[in-house]
Amino acid sequence: MFPSTVSEAPSPRLFGLDFLRATAIGMVVLVHGFALMMPHLSRWFELLGHFGYYGVELFFVLSGFLIGRIILRTGERMRAPEELGSFYLRRWFRTLPLFWLFIVFQIFFEWLFRDHRLQLREVLAHAFFLRSFDALQITFFPESWSLAVEEWFYLLFPLALFAGLRVFRTFRPTFLFTVAAFYVLATVARMLEAPQPYANWPEWQRKLVVLRFDALMIGVFGAWLATSFPSAWRRARWFCLAAGVILLLVMYGSLWRIDGRAFVWSADNYFARTFRFNLVSLGFALLLPVGSTWQLERETWFSTCIRRVALWSYALYLVHFPLFQIFDQYLPGLWWNNSFLGAAGCTVLKFSSALLLSALLYRFYESRGTHLRERVVPVFRRFFHPR
């Protein structure tokens, strides 16, 4: 997948999409990783507090775009049960083995570090993404909320498209109607939930599965535009990039307000609970024309590092947060963490450890599941087309 040396021919993977994926995981890890440095650099880093939110939103748009391209390549064949089943198998072999490994890890993590003994019912509900579908009941593994949004998208959107194609037969209008339905339903549901006394944008509106499908749908729609109008998609890339950056900066500014001489989080108002999500998703979607057309003529050390981080991003997302919690629990009292240089050294150690563990997990576990699916999917398809 990657060249053996930096002077070899470039990877067939689009560098722009790898760059966006590495940026997304970088924003998430950055916010959590600088926790120990915050007392020393609070004035400089307090404005990074919402980078984690932006990183996850970028992941949603990217996932929608990538899955949308897969479905568009499949086209009308998505009405066939073997195509739907093959899609599910490929997704599940890609995401579930590593996720379930971390479910097991979290059982011991909660027991050892929080004195929280998980019940079997609780573990199974988390393992099958049932704790944040229509109500937020996450009691451990808090970062799993975003994985639940993506997994339910992987399950429900292809299923709805499959059902539509079985009835209407024509792919393009059925595809676009399904995208629009998921987008509108999620947006309207968020609008209806926003006035409720229990609602708040950082938790309820942001993390509830049924309220977040619109973020993925805008990525899916971007995949349709890129496939249907490739020339216009490429020509508009720089304009879209400028518009997207401006929109994202404006929306990030709306996350804060000035209170005296300090920046504080902005009010949890109706706009924050509803349409800001749509506009942030649109801002990231406007980066896709550049990202999906940015290919390299030659690999460099920098591009190889970016591609590696993108490749390890799923493992890095899962491993970094509990690892950082362990660091934060056991290192604050050490002498080398009582100064700026000590905090910087501790933070570098945290980042390096997370990257190393994610690389090992990818090499010796995650990639094994990816390779196994290439054996399982053909066997599954032979059930429908025996020789």
Phi, psi and omega in degrees: 000329179243150178295148182290331174225162185289349180267358181284176179298152183292158177294148175291343176294142178290122182296323181300319179289323174298320179297316179295319179294318177296323177296318181299309180292328178298319179295319180294311183293324181301314183298313181289324186286336181272010183303318182287337180273347186303318179301330182271332185233033187300323182291331181276324189256358182295334180283353177273003188301333181259008178298325178298318176300313180295322180298317180292320179298321176295320175302317181299313181295318178297317179298317177299319180294314182291317178291323177300320178295321178297315181292321179294325176294326178289322175062222185295344177293349178294347176283348181275135180302325181292330178289317178297314179297320178296321178299312180299314181299317181294320178293313186292323176293336179281323191248323190285320182304314181290322179297315180292328173300319180285335171299314178298316178300319183294331176300313179287324179299313180296321182291314187280323188254344181232002181052040182245109180268113186283143175274151181303318180299320179294317180296314181296322179297320176290320184296332181249022169060042183256001187267356180218027182286302178233004175206146185267107182228040181280119182251348173202173180052058189299330181289352182288350181299320182289327176294325177298318179301314182291319182294320177292327173297313178302325182280310192276320183295310177298325179295317178295320178294317177303313180296318179296320180291331177292336182262310190262339172073328183273125191289305190302305180297325179294317178299310182294322178296319179295317177300311181298319181298313179296319181295311183292317182298318179294317181295315179295319178299320178294322178296322180288327181280334188304319182284353185292145184296334181275351186283144170203143190289325182291334183246294189294300183294327185281329193250352182279128187303310187293347180261001189240003183296336182296328180297321179284325182295327180290330173290319177298317179295324175299322177297322179294317178298316181296324181282321185279327184229064187299322181293312179295323178301316180288317183297326185273004192297320184285322175298316179297321179299313180297315180297319181295316180297316179299313181298318180294322178295318179297316180293324177293322176299327180289348178283349185232161171216159181266122177243099186070245178250012184241151171272132177227163178299143181286169182297147176274078187257184184297318178299317180298327183275351186233273196280344175296325176300316179298317184288324176295316177299318178297319179301316179289325178297328179290347175277346185294323178303320175288315182299321185274356177241002182271099178241152184261147172273337181207137178281147175234174176298322180296312182295325178295319177297317178299315181296322178297313179299319177298319180294324181271003192300322181294311177297321180295322178297319183284324189272332193291320188292309176296325178297316179295325177296321177295316177301313184294333181282325188253345184259341187303330183278353183287147184300327185282001176252009181261015177217171179299313181296323177296316178297320178296317178297320178296320180293318176299319178297319179298311180298314182297318179296319179296317178296318180296314180295320180293323177296317179294318179297318179294315185294317190254356181224300185300314182295334178295319177294322178296319178290323181296326181295333178292341174269324186284317184299314177300323177296317178299317183292332180292339176295330181269335180227068180293149180285000000 
